[in-house]
Short mmCIF file of C-alpha atoms and ligand atoms in Angstrom, two decimals:
data_model
loop_
_atom_site.label_atom_id
_atom_site.label_comp_id
_atom_site.label_asym_id
_atom_site.label_seq_id
_atom_site.Cartn_x
_atom_site.Cartn_y
_atom_site.Cartn_z
CA MET A 1 24.64 32.85 -59.51
CA ARG A 2 25.89 36.06 -57.96
CA THR A 3 24.24 39.45 -58.05
CA LYS A 4 25.89 42.47 -59.61
CA ALA A 5 26.33 43.95 -56.13
CA GLU A 6 28.19 40.83 -54.99
CA TRP A 7 30.51 40.94 -58.02
CA GLN A 8 31.11 44.65 -57.44
CA ALA A 9 31.97 44.01 -53.80
CA MET A 10 34.40 41.27 -54.85
CA ALA A 11 35.93 43.60 -57.44
CA ALA A 12 36.40 46.32 -54.83
CA SER A 13 38.39 44.00 -52.59
CA LEU A 14 40.48 42.37 -55.34
CA VAL A 15 44.22 42.76 -54.96
CA ILE A 16 45.40 42.81 -58.56
CA GLU A 17 48.86 41.40 -59.27
CA SER A 18 50.36 43.33 -62.16
CA ARG A 19 54.00 42.31 -62.24
CA ALA A 20 55.82 39.97 -64.58
CA PHE A 21 56.50 36.40 -63.41
CA ILE A 22 60.12 35.46 -64.10
CA ALA A 23 62.20 32.66 -62.58
CA GLY A 24 59.44 31.82 -60.11
CA GLU A 25 58.95 35.34 -58.72
CA TYR A 26 56.72 38.32 -59.38
CA VAL A 27 59.09 41.09 -60.46
CA THR A 28 59.10 44.60 -61.89
CA SER A 29 60.75 45.29 -65.22
CA GLN A 30 64.49 45.89 -65.19
CA ASN A 31 63.78 49.34 -66.66
CA SER A 32 60.83 49.97 -64.27
CA GLN A 33 58.34 50.75 -67.03
CA THR A 34 54.60 50.09 -66.78
CA PHE A 35 51.49 50.52 -68.89
CA THR A 36 47.93 51.35 -67.89
CA ASP A 37 45.30 48.63 -67.97
CA ILE A 38 41.70 49.86 -68.23
CA ASN A 39 38.28 48.31 -67.60
CA PRO A 40 36.58 48.85 -70.97
CA ALA A 41 33.10 48.76 -69.44
CA THR A 42 33.76 51.70 -67.12
CA GLY A 43 36.90 53.41 -68.37
CA GLU A 44 38.42 53.00 -64.89
CA VAL A 45 42.09 52.17 -64.41
CA LEU A 46 42.53 48.60 -63.16
CA ALA A 47 46.29 48.49 -62.77
CA GLN A 48 49.66 49.80 -63.85
CA VAL A 49 51.11 46.67 -65.39
CA VAL A 50 54.79 45.88 -65.75
CA ALA A 51 55.97 46.48 -69.30
CA CYS A 52 58.74 44.00 -69.97
CA HIS A 53 61.85 45.11 -71.75
CA GLU A 54 64.70 43.51 -73.66
CA ALA A 55 66.62 42.63 -70.49
CA ASP A 56 63.54 40.92 -69.00
CA VAL A 57 63.02 38.87 -72.16
CA ALA A 58 66.69 37.89 -72.20
CA HIS A 59 66.55 36.85 -68.54
CA ALA A 60 63.34 34.84 -68.93
CA VAL A 61 64.62 32.99 -71.99
CA GLN A 62 67.92 32.23 -70.30
CA VAL A 63 66.17 30.79 -67.22
CA ALA A 64 63.69 28.84 -69.35
CA LYS A 65 66.53 27.29 -71.35
CA GLN A 66 68.59 26.50 -68.23
CA GLN A 67 65.64 24.77 -66.62
CA PHE A 68 64.88 22.84 -69.79
CA GLU A 69 68.44 21.60 -70.01
CA ALA A 70 68.56 20.79 -66.30
CA GLY A 71 65.57 18.50 -66.83
CA CYS A 72 63.69 19.60 -63.70
CA TRP A 73 60.50 19.51 -65.75
CA SER A 74 61.46 18.21 -69.20
CA ALA A 75 62.95 15.00 -67.82
CA LEU A 76 60.24 14.27 -65.27
CA PRO A 77 58.25 11.11 -65.96
CA ALA A 78 55.02 12.05 -67.72
CA ARG A 79 52.97 10.88 -64.75
CA GLU A 80 54.77 13.40 -62.52
CA ARG A 81 54.05 16.29 -64.89
CA LYS A 82 50.48 15.04 -64.96
CA ARG A 83 50.23 15.10 -61.15
CA ILE A 84 51.50 18.67 -60.96
CA LEU A 85 49.34 19.93 -63.84
CA LEU A 86 46.28 18.34 -62.21
CA ALA A 87 47.17 20.15 -58.98
CA TRP A 88 47.33 23.39 -60.99
CA ALA A 89 43.96 22.65 -62.58
CA ALA A 90 42.49 22.12 -59.10
CA LEU A 91 43.87 25.50 -57.95
CA LEU A 92 42.46 27.18 -61.05
CA ARG A 93 39.07 25.63 -60.25
CA GLU A 94 39.34 26.83 -56.65
CA HIS A 95 40.04 30.38 -57.89
CA ALA A 96 37.50 30.24 -60.75
CA GLU A 97 35.34 33.12 -59.52
CA GLU A 98 38.31 35.40 -58.97
CA LEU A 99 39.71 34.55 -62.43
CA ALA A 100 36.33 35.06 -64.12
CA LEU A 101 35.96 38.42 -62.41
CA LEU A 102 39.47 39.48 -63.46
CA GLU A 103 38.70 38.43 -67.05
CA THR A 104 35.46 40.41 -67.08
CA LEU A 105 37.04 43.52 -65.59
CA ASP A 106 39.93 43.32 -68.03
CA THR A 107 37.97 42.60 -71.24
CA GLY A 108 34.40 43.83 -70.67
CA LYS A 109 32.97 40.40 -71.48
CA PRO A 110 29.87 39.20 -69.57
CA ILE A 111 30.68 37.56 -66.24
CA GLY A 112 28.42 34.57 -66.97
CA HIS A 113 30.42 33.84 -70.14
CA ALA A 114 33.75 34.40 -68.40
CA GLN A 115 32.75 31.74 -65.88
CA ALA A 116 31.08 29.22 -68.19
CA ILE A 117 33.37 29.55 -71.19
CA ASP A 118 36.72 31.19 -70.44
CA ILE A 119 37.59 29.83 -67.02
CA ASN A 120 35.73 26.53 -67.21
CA ASN A 121 37.45 25.70 -70.48
CA THR A 122 40.83 26.77 -69.15
CA VAL A 123 40.56 24.37 -66.22
CA TYR A 124 39.29 21.61 -68.50
CA CYS A 125 42.13 22.21 -70.96
CA VAL A 126 44.86 21.94 -68.31
CA GLN A 127 43.19 18.84 -66.92
CA TRP A 128 42.74 17.26 -70.37
CA PHE A 129 46.38 17.60 -71.42
CA ALA A 130 47.56 16.50 -67.98
CA GLU A 131 45.47 13.36 -68.30
CA ALA A 132 46.56 12.75 -71.89
CA ILE A 133 50.31 12.99 -71.46
CA ASP A 134 50.94 9.69 -69.67
CA LYS A 135 48.85 7.78 -72.24
CA ILE A 136 51.19 8.52 -75.13
CA SER A 137 54.03 6.23 -76.13
CA GLY A 138 56.42 5.88 -79.04
CA ASP A 139 56.44 3.36 -81.90
CA VAL A 140 58.59 0.37 -82.67
CA PRO A 141 58.17 -0.27 -86.40
CA ASP A 142 58.96 -3.66 -87.86
CA ILE A 143 61.62 -2.74 -90.45
CA ALA A 144 64.16 -5.59 -90.78
CA ALA A 145 65.34 -8.62 -88.81
CA ASN A 146 68.73 -7.09 -87.99
CA LEU A 147 67.46 -3.63 -87.10
CA HIS A 148 65.58 -2.28 -84.13
CA ALA A 149 64.01 1.17 -84.49
CA VAL A 150 62.38 3.33 -81.87
CA ILE A 151 60.36 6.41 -82.76
CA SER A 152 60.04 8.65 -79.75
CA ARG A 153 58.73 12.13 -78.99
CA GLU A 154 60.72 14.70 -77.09
CA PRO A 155 59.88 18.21 -75.87
CA MET A 156 61.21 21.04 -78.07
CA GLY A 157 62.74 23.35 -75.48
CA VAL A 158 61.63 26.94 -74.91
CA VAL A 159 58.13 27.63 -76.22
CA ALA A 160 56.89 31.23 -76.40
CA ALA A 161 53.10 31.56 -76.41
CA ILE A 162 51.89 34.93 -77.72
CA VAL A 163 48.15 35.43 -77.33
CA PRO A 164 45.34 37.94 -78.04
CA TRP A 165 42.79 39.65 -75.81
CA ASN A 166 39.46 38.14 -76.83
CA PHE A 167 39.64 34.96 -74.69
CA PRO A 168 42.82 35.84 -72.81
CA LEU A 169 43.28 32.88 -70.48
CA MET A 170 41.44 30.24 -72.52
CA MET A 171 43.46 30.94 -75.70
CA ALA A 172 46.62 30.91 -73.59
CA SER A 173 45.68 27.57 -72.01
CA TRP A 174 45.19 25.99 -75.44
CA LYS A 175 48.92 26.62 -75.86
CA PHE A 176 50.54 26.39 -72.43
CA ALA A 177 48.66 23.24 -71.37
CA PRO A 178 49.89 20.99 -74.22
CA ALA A 179 53.33 22.66 -74.31
CA LEU A 180 53.88 22.13 -70.58
CA ALA A 181 52.40 18.63 -70.62
CA ALA A 182 54.91 17.77 -73.35
CA GLY A 183 57.77 18.89 -71.08
CA ASN A 184 58.71 22.29 -72.50
CA SER A 185 59.56 25.51 -70.67
CA VAL A 186 56.84 28.04 -71.54
CA ILE A 187 57.01 31.83 -71.70
CA LEU A 188 53.55 33.38 -72.00
CA LYS A 189 53.17 36.85 -73.55
CA PRO A 190 49.59 37.99 -72.89
CA SER A 191 48.01 40.84 -74.82
CA GLU A 192 48.71 44.29 -73.41
CA LYS A 193 44.92 44.78 -73.45
CA SER A 194 44.17 41.87 -71.09
CA PRO A 195 47.22 40.68 -69.12
CA LEU A 196 45.71 40.10 -65.66
CA THR A 197 44.57 36.46 -65.62
CA ALA A 198 47.82 35.27 -67.21
CA ILE A 199 49.77 37.04 -64.48
CA ARG A 200 47.52 35.64 -61.75
CA VAL A 201 47.71 31.99 -62.81
CA ALA A 202 51.51 32.06 -62.80
CA GLY A 203 51.53 32.25 -58.99
CA LEU A 204 49.11 29.32 -58.88
CA ALA A 205 51.43 27.36 -61.19
CA LYS A 206 54.23 27.79 -58.68
CA GLN A 207 51.92 26.81 -55.83
CA ALA A 208 50.99 23.64 -57.73
CA GLY A 209 54.65 22.68 -58.04
CA ILE A 210 55.67 23.77 -61.52
CA PRO A 211 59.39 24.48 -61.10
CA ASP A 212 60.67 28.06 -61.25
CA GLY A 213 61.41 29.23 -64.76
CA VAL A 214 59.27 26.55 -66.42
CA PHE A 215 56.20 28.77 -66.69
CA GLN A 216 56.88 32.51 -66.95
CA VAL A 217 54.66 35.45 -67.91
CA LEU A 218 55.97 38.57 -69.65
CA PRO A 219 53.40 41.35 -69.94
CA GLY A 220 54.09 44.10 -72.43
CA ASP A 221 53.22 45.26 -75.91
CA GLY A 222 53.98 43.73 -79.29
CA SER A 223 57.69 44.51 -78.94
CA VAL A 224 57.95 41.79 -76.28
CA GLY A 225 56.36 39.30 -78.69
CA ALA A 226 58.69 40.47 -81.44
CA MET A 227 61.76 39.94 -79.23
CA LEU A 228 60.62 36.42 -78.39
CA ALA A 229 59.95 35.66 -82.07
CA GLN A 230 63.44 36.87 -82.98
CA HIS A 231 65.28 35.19 -80.09
CA MET A 232 67.84 32.53 -81.02
CA ASP A 233 67.13 30.45 -77.90
CA VAL A 234 63.36 30.29 -78.34
CA ASP A 235 62.63 26.99 -80.08
CA CYS A 236 58.98 27.50 -80.90
CA VAL A 237 56.49 30.36 -81.09
CA THR A 238 52.87 29.45 -80.79
CA PHE A 239 50.74 32.44 -81.68
CA THR A 240 47.09 33.44 -81.77
CA GLY A 241 46.30 36.85 -83.16
CA SER A 242 45.96 38.80 -86.37
CA THR A 243 47.14 37.60 -89.76
CA ALA A 244 49.32 40.71 -90.07
CA VAL A 245 51.28 39.92 -86.90
CA GLY A 246 51.36 36.21 -87.79
CA ARG A 247 53.19 37.17 -90.95
CA LYS A 248 55.76 39.15 -88.91
CA ILE A 249 56.33 36.14 -86.68
CA ALA A 250 56.95 33.94 -89.72
CA GLN A 251 59.47 36.52 -90.97
CA ALA A 252 61.17 36.66 -87.55
CA SER A 253 61.50 32.89 -87.51
CA ALA A 254 62.94 32.91 -91.02
CA SER A 255 65.50 35.57 -90.18
CA SER A 256 66.58 34.04 -86.84
CA ASN A 257 66.82 30.33 -85.98
CA LEU A 258 63.92 28.90 -88.05
CA LYS A 259 62.08 28.23 -84.81
CA ARG A 260 58.88 26.24 -85.16
CA ILE A 261 55.91 28.54 -85.58
CA TRP A 262 52.25 27.79 -85.09
CA LEU A 263 49.81 30.46 -86.16
CA GLU A 264 46.12 30.75 -85.28
CA LEU A 265 45.02 33.84 -87.18
CA GLY A 266 42.04 35.85 -88.34
CA GLY A 267 38.83 34.83 -90.03
CA LYS A 268 35.76 35.96 -91.94
CA SER A 269 33.67 32.85 -91.61
CA ALA A 270 30.59 32.09 -93.69
CA ASN A 271 27.42 30.83 -92.04
CA ILE A 272 25.16 29.47 -94.79
CA VAL A 273 21.37 29.28 -94.40
CA MET A 274 19.74 27.01 -97.00
CA ALA A 275 16.05 27.48 -97.81
CA ASP A 276 15.14 24.12 -96.24
CA ALA A 277 16.69 24.99 -92.85
CA ASP A 278 14.80 25.21 -89.58
CA LEU A 279 14.78 29.00 -89.92
CA GLN A 280 14.01 29.78 -86.29
CA ALA A 281 16.92 27.65 -85.07
CA ALA A 282 19.14 29.07 -87.81
CA ALA A 283 18.29 32.67 -86.86
CA GLU A 284 19.15 32.05 -83.21
CA GLY A 285 22.34 30.16 -84.11
CA VAL A 286 23.44 32.79 -86.61
CA ALA A 287 22.92 35.62 -84.09
CA ALA A 288 24.88 33.80 -81.39
CA GLY A 289 27.58 32.89 -83.93
CA VAL A 290 28.31 36.52 -84.70
CA PHE A 291 27.37 38.45 -81.54
CA PHE A 292 28.79 36.16 -78.86
CA ASN A 293 31.80 37.77 -77.13
CA GLN A 294 30.77 41.14 -78.69
CA GLY A 295 31.70 39.65 -82.06
CA GLU A 296 35.34 39.68 -80.93
CA MET A 297 35.82 36.16 -82.11
CA CYS A 298 38.21 34.81 -84.72
CA SER A 299 35.59 32.27 -85.77
CA ALA A 300 32.65 34.72 -85.75
CA GLY A 301 30.16 33.74 -88.46
CA SER A 302 30.15 37.32 -89.68
CA ARG A 303 29.23 36.56 -93.31
CA VAL A 304 25.71 35.17 -93.26
CA LEU A 305 24.81 33.64 -96.62
CA VAL A 306 21.03 33.32 -97.04
CA GLN A 307 19.22 31.56 -99.87
CA ARG A 308 17.17 34.19 -101.66
CA ALA A 309 13.90 32.23 -101.51
CA VAL A 310 13.68 32.57 -97.70
CA TYR A 311 15.30 35.97 -97.29
CA PRO A 312 12.24 38.05 -96.19
CA GLN A 313 11.18 35.45 -93.64
CA PHE A 314 14.70 34.81 -92.37
CA ILE A 315 15.73 38.44 -91.99
CA ASP A 316 12.71 39.07 -89.71
CA LEU A 317 13.66 36.10 -87.54
CA LEU A 318 17.32 37.16 -87.48
CA GLU A 319 16.43 40.71 -86.51
CA HIS A 320 14.36 39.39 -83.65
CA ALA A 321 17.10 36.98 -82.50
CA ALA A 322 19.82 39.63 -82.78
CA LYS A 323 17.93 42.11 -80.64
CA ALA A 324 18.39 39.77 -77.68
CA TRP A 325 22.13 40.57 -77.86
CA GLN A 326 21.87 44.13 -76.55
CA PRO A 327 24.96 45.29 -74.69
CA ALA A 328 24.59 45.64 -70.94
CA ASP A 329 26.66 45.74 -67.75
CA PRO A 330 29.14 42.83 -67.88
CA LEU A 331 28.77 42.29 -64.14
CA GLU A 332 25.06 41.42 -64.48
CA GLN A 333 24.92 37.64 -64.49
CA ASN A 334 22.44 37.47 -67.40
CA THR A 335 24.17 39.92 -69.73
CA LEU A 336 24.75 38.47 -73.21
CA MET A 337 26.91 41.20 -74.72
CA GLY A 338 29.44 43.37 -72.91
CA ALA A 339 31.89 46.11 -73.83
CA ILE A 340 34.35 46.34 -76.73
CA ILE A 341 37.91 45.82 -75.51
CA ASP A 342 39.19 49.40 -75.86
CA ARG A 343 38.94 52.73 -77.60
CA SER A 344 41.00 51.73 -80.64
CA GLN A 345 38.93 48.59 -81.32
CA PHE A 346 35.73 50.60 -80.74
CA ASP A 347 36.89 53.17 -83.31
CA LYS A 348 37.83 50.42 -85.74
CA VAL A 349 34.38 48.78 -85.49
CA MET A 350 32.54 52.11 -85.75
CA GLY A 351 34.72 52.91 -88.77
CA TYR A 352 33.57 49.71 -90.49
CA ILE A 353 29.95 50.57 -89.64
CA ALA A 354 30.40 53.98 -91.27
CA VAL A 355 31.82 52.31 -94.39
CA GLY A 356 28.94 49.81 -94.32
CA ARG A 357 26.39 52.63 -94.32
CA GLU A 358 27.95 53.80 -97.61
CA GLU A 359 28.40 50.52 -99.41
CA ALA A 360 25.58 48.32 -98.04
CA GLU A 361 22.07 48.52 -96.55
CA LEU A 362 21.84 48.89 -92.77
CA ILE A 363 18.98 46.76 -91.40
CA PHE A 364 19.33 47.71 -87.76
CA GLY A 365 21.83 48.74 -85.07
CA GLY A 366 24.90 50.65 -86.12
CA GLU A 367 25.09 52.93 -83.09
CA ALA A 368 27.32 53.16 -80.08
CA VAL A 369 25.50 52.98 -76.76
CA SER A 370 25.41 56.45 -75.26
CA GLY A 371 25.30 57.47 -71.61
CA THR A 372 28.08 55.15 -70.47
CA ALA A 373 31.79 55.63 -69.87
CA GLY A 374 32.54 52.27 -71.51
CA TRP A 375 32.82 51.13 -75.14
CA PHE A 376 29.51 49.53 -76.11
CA ILE A 377 28.14 48.98 -79.63
CA GLN A 378 24.69 47.73 -80.62
CA PRO A 379 24.37 44.45 -82.52
CA THR A 380 24.44 45.59 -86.14
CA LEU A 381 23.06 43.97 -89.27
CA PHE A 382 23.77 44.86 -92.90
CA VAL A 383 22.67 43.35 -96.20
CA SER A 384 25.39 43.56 -98.79
CA SER A 385 26.83 42.22 -102.02
CA PRO A 386 29.74 39.79 -101.44
CA ASP A 387 32.43 42.21 -102.63
CA THR A 388 32.15 45.08 -100.14
CA LYS A 389 34.75 45.89 -97.51
CA ILE A 390 32.40 44.87 -94.67
CA ALA A 391 31.74 41.55 -96.43
CA ARG A 392 35.42 40.73 -96.94
CA GLU A 393 37.44 42.12 -94.03
CA GLU A 394 37.57 40.89 -90.46
CA ILE A 395 35.78 43.47 -88.29
CA PHE A 396 36.11 41.75 -84.89
CA GLY A 397 33.01 43.44 -83.48
CA PRO A 398 29.22 42.93 -83.36
CA VAL A 399 28.64 43.46 -87.08
CA CYS A 400 26.88 40.90 -89.24
CA THR A 401 26.77 41.08 -93.04
CA VAL A 402 24.01 39.18 -94.82
CA ILE A 403 24.70 38.13 -98.42
CA LEU A 404 22.09 36.54 -100.72
CA PHE A 405 22.65 33.53 -102.98
CA ASP A 406 20.50 31.49 -105.34
CA ASP A 407 21.85 27.93 -105.21
CA GLU A 408 24.34 25.65 -103.48
CA ALA A 409 27.11 26.22 -106.01
CA GLN A 410 26.90 29.98 -105.59
CA ALA A 411 26.87 29.67 -101.80
CA LEU A 412 30.06 27.59 -101.89
CA GLN A 413 31.72 29.96 -104.32
CA ILE A 414 31.00 32.98 -102.09
CA ALA A 415 31.92 31.13 -98.89
CA ASN A 416 35.30 30.01 -100.25
CA ASP A 417 36.11 33.34 -101.88
CA SER A 418 38.09 34.63 -98.90
CA ILE A 419 41.73 34.79 -97.86
CA TYR A 420 40.58 33.15 -94.61
CA GLY A 421 39.39 29.63 -93.83
CA LEU A 422 38.74 29.29 -90.11
CA GLY A 423 35.12 28.21 -89.63
CA ALA A 424 31.95 27.72 -91.64
CA GLY A 425 28.33 26.89 -90.82
CA ILE A 426 25.59 25.18 -92.82
CA TRP A 427 21.92 25.22 -91.86
CA THR A 428 19.80 22.65 -93.73
CA GLN A 429 17.48 19.76 -92.97
CA ASN A 430 18.91 17.70 -95.81
CA ILE A 431 21.83 15.61 -94.59
CA GLY A 432 23.06 15.05 -98.15
CA THR A 433 23.28 18.80 -98.73
CA ALA A 434 25.06 19.23 -95.41
CA TYR A 435 27.75 16.64 -96.11
CA ARG A 436 28.22 17.55 -99.75
CA MET A 437 28.74 21.19 -98.84
CA SER A 438 30.91 20.50 -95.79
CA ARG A 439 33.39 18.62 -97.99
CA LYS A 440 33.71 21.57 -100.33
CA LEU A 441 34.12 24.26 -97.68
CA ARG A 442 37.76 25.31 -97.25
CA ALA A 443 37.65 25.80 -93.48
CA GLY A 444 39.20 24.17 -90.42
CA SER A 445 35.84 23.65 -88.70
CA VAL A 446 32.44 23.12 -90.29
CA TRP A 447 29.40 23.30 -88.04
CA ILE A 448 26.14 21.79 -89.29
CA ASN A 449 22.89 23.07 -87.75
CA CYS A 450 24.89 24.76 -85.02
CA TYR A 451 27.51 27.43 -84.93
CA GLU A 452 29.78 27.07 -82.05
CA GLU A 453 33.28 26.17 -81.32
CA SER A 454 32.15 23.60 -78.69
CA GLY A 455 34.45 23.59 -75.72
CA ASP A 456 35.31 19.90 -76.14
CA GLN A 457 39.06 19.37 -76.02
CA ASN A 458 38.81 16.41 -78.41
CA LEU A 459 38.04 18.75 -81.29
CA PRO A 460 41.00 20.34 -83.09
CA PHE A 461 40.65 24.05 -83.82
CA GLY A 462 42.51 26.04 -86.45
CA GLY A 463 42.40 27.37 -89.95
CA TYR A 464 42.97 26.83 -93.64
CA LYS A 465 44.62 29.44 -95.83
CA GLN A 466 45.56 32.73 -94.11
CA SER A 467 43.71 31.70 -90.96
CA GLY A 468 46.87 29.88 -89.96
CA ASN A 469 48.48 26.49 -89.59
CA GLY A 470 48.51 23.73 -87.01
CA ARG A 471 45.67 23.01 -84.63
CA ASP A 472 45.00 23.94 -81.02
CA LYS A 473 43.21 21.43 -78.75
CA SER A 474 43.07 17.64 -79.15
CA LEU A 475 46.08 15.31 -79.38
CA HIS A 476 47.11 17.12 -82.59
CA ALA A 477 48.10 20.06 -80.39
CA LEU A 478 50.64 17.95 -78.50
CA ASP A 479 52.46 17.17 -81.74
CA LYS A 480 53.15 20.88 -82.17
CA TYR A 481 55.32 20.95 -79.07
CA MET A 482 57.30 17.73 -79.55
CA GLU A 483 60.10 16.72 -81.86
CA ILE A 484 60.05 13.23 -83.32
CA LYS A 485 63.24 11.23 -82.95
CA THR A 486 64.16 8.07 -84.83
CA THR A 487 66.70 5.83 -83.07
CA LEU A 488 68.05 2.92 -85.07
CA LEU A 489 70.03 0.04 -83.64
CA LYS A 490 71.79 -2.69 -85.63
CA ILE A 491 71.35 -6.00 -83.85
P1 LIG B 1 47.30 41.05 -82.56
O1 LIG B 1 47.89 40.27 -83.67
O2 LIG B 1 47.31 42.52 -82.66
O3 LIG B 1 48.06 40.71 -81.19
C1 LIG B 1 48.18 39.39 -80.70
C2 LIG B 1 49.39 39.31 -79.79
O4 LIG B 1 50.57 39.54 -80.55
C3 LIG B 1 49.40 40.33 -78.66
O5 LIG B 1 49.90 39.72 -77.50
C4 LIG B 1 50.36 41.40 -79.18
O6 LIG B 1 50.99 42.14 -78.16
C5 LIG B 1 51.36 40.54 -79.93
N1 LIG B 1 52.12 41.25 -80.97
C6 LIG B 1 51.82 42.43 -81.58
N2 LIG B 1 52.78 42.72 -82.50
C7 LIG B 1 53.70 41.72 -82.45
C8 LIG B 1 54.89 41.44 -83.17
N3 LIG B 1 55.35 42.25 -84.11
N4 LIG B 1 55.55 40.29 -82.90
C9 LIG B 1 55.10 39.43 -81.97
N5 LIG B 1 53.97 39.65 -81.24
C10 LIG B 1 53.28 40.78 -81.49
O7 LIG B 1 45.84 40.46 -82.36
P2 LIG B 1 44.73 40.94 -81.33
O8 LIG B 1 44.21 42.26 -81.76
O9 LIG B 1 45.25 40.79 -79.94
O10 LIG B 1 43.62 39.81 -81.53
C11 LIG B 1 42.71 39.86 -82.57
C12 LIG B 1 43.14 38.93 -83.69
O11 LIG B 1 43.36 37.62 -83.20
C13 LIG B 1 42.06 38.78 -84.74
O12 LIG B 1 42.61 38.87 -86.03
C14 LIG B 1 41.52 37.38 -84.49
O13 LIG B 1 40.92 36.78 -85.60
C15 LIG B 1 42.72 36.66 -84.03
N6 LIG B 1 42.35 35.46 -83.27
C16 LIG B 1 42.52 34.24 -83.86
C17 LIG B 1 42.14 33.08 -83.18
C18 LIG B 1 42.31 31.71 -83.79
O14 LIG B 1 42.24 30.73 -83.06
N7 LIG B 1 42.53 31.60 -85.08
C19 LIG B 1 41.59 33.19 -81.90
C20 LIG B 1 41.44 34.44 -81.33
C21 LIG B 1 41.83 35.58 -82.03
#
C-alpha cells in the first residue's frame, strides 16, 4: 500500500508516452495532429496525444495485413505465441504500479481499484489466453469409411479492437489477448478519453517479442474507429462501447466487406431484492453494484427492484451502505469512488439527476462535489416508477433508481422490460426462487446473492438483446477470432 504522497511523487516523475504505435515504432500522426488528454480528478493536462488520421489507419492496416500474410505471428506454433504472450504478461506485471497510476490519472478511478481490478485482470487475461492457446486442437469426425475430415481453426486476419474509457486496459485485454493468442494481427483503438495505458503496453509488447505490426495502437477519436470499421482489409471489429456506436459499426460492416463484428454494448441491469433476502448483505451488494467505478459500468445494477414488503427497512440499509461510496481523491489508497471521466459525462449525469428530480423522488445525493477542480458526483438514490427516463436509460454514473414490486412475476416483468440484457442480480435465501428467476431473466450474466462481474477468466461476459452479441473472456472468446475450416479427403 502506497501513500498519496508516494503516488503523487511517482506521477510527477512519469514520462508519459503519447504517440501512436505503428509498425513497431512510436510515431506521430502523418498530419501531426494531437488532442489534449486531461486528468478528470484535477483538470490538469496529462498529455497531448497523437490523433491518428486516415493515412495512419491505412498504414497500420497495410502493415497488419502484410505481417499476417507473412506468417511471422499467425503461422507460429501456438506454444511459441504462448511463450511470447507470457513474457508480455510478466512485463505487464513488472510495470503494474506504473500502469495502475496511468489508469487512475487518465480516468479518475481510485488507485486501489486500478491496481486490484484493472491491471491485475489485464495481466491475468493475457496469461490465461496464452496458457489456453496450446491446449486447443481440431476435430476429426467419423463420417464415412472412405472419407477423412479435419475441422481446424485458423486466425481471421486483421482484428480491430475499439474500446471505451471505463476500464480502458482491462476491456482492451479482453479483446487483444484472445485475438493475439489465436494468431491475428491486432489494431487497438483506445478511447480518446483514456488512451495512455494502451499506448504504454504497446512498447512492452515489442519488448516481449511480439513482431512489429502485429500489435498496433491508434489513438484518436471516433473517426479512427469508423475508418477501421469501414476498411476493406480489416477482417473483424471487436467493439465495446455504446449501443448507438455499435449500430454504426454494424452498418459499416454491412456496407463494406461484411467483416465479423462483435459488440459489447450498453446496459440497464436489474438487481432484484426479494423480501426473504439477507437485507444487510443485499444493501451492501446493491450499493457496490451501482457505485463501483463511479457507476461508469456497463453492467451497473442501476435498476434496483425491491419487494414492497421490505422497502422501508431496505431503503434505510441501502442509504447507509451507499454513503460509504463518497467520492474522494483517487490517489488515496482507500478511496472507493473517484472522479467522472470528463466534463461531457459529468454534464450528462447531472442532466439525468435534474430529470430525476422532476419525475421521481430523490432519497439522497444528487449534488456535484464542490470545491474541487475535478468532476465528482455524490452517490445518488431515487425511488421511481419503472417507466421514467432515469429508470429506463443508461446513465453511466453514480445514480441508482429503486423500483418497487409486489411479487416474483412482476419483478421479472419489470426486469425484462428493457432494450438491454447485460446483467441481472437476485437476492433471496430461497434457492428455488433464485434458480426459477435466473432462468427467466433475459441477461448474459445472472448473479445470485452477489453482484459482481468476478474477474475469473473462465466466465463469459456479454449481453442479450441490444447489449450486444458474442462473449468476452473464457474459451468462447477465442472462437470470435478464429475461422473454422473443414477439410475433406477421399481415401
Ligand atoms: P462510445 O460508444 O462513445 O465509444 C467507444 C469507442 O468507440 C471509443 O473508442 C470511441 O472513440 C469509438 N467510436 C466512437 N464513434 C465511433 C464510430 N462511429 N465508429 C467506430 N468507433 C467509434 O462509448 P464510451 O462512451 O466510450 O463507453 C461507454 C459505453 O460503453 C456505455 O454505453 C457502456 O455501457 C458501454 N460498455 C459496454 C461494456 C460491455 O462489456 N458490454 C463494457 C464497458 C462499456
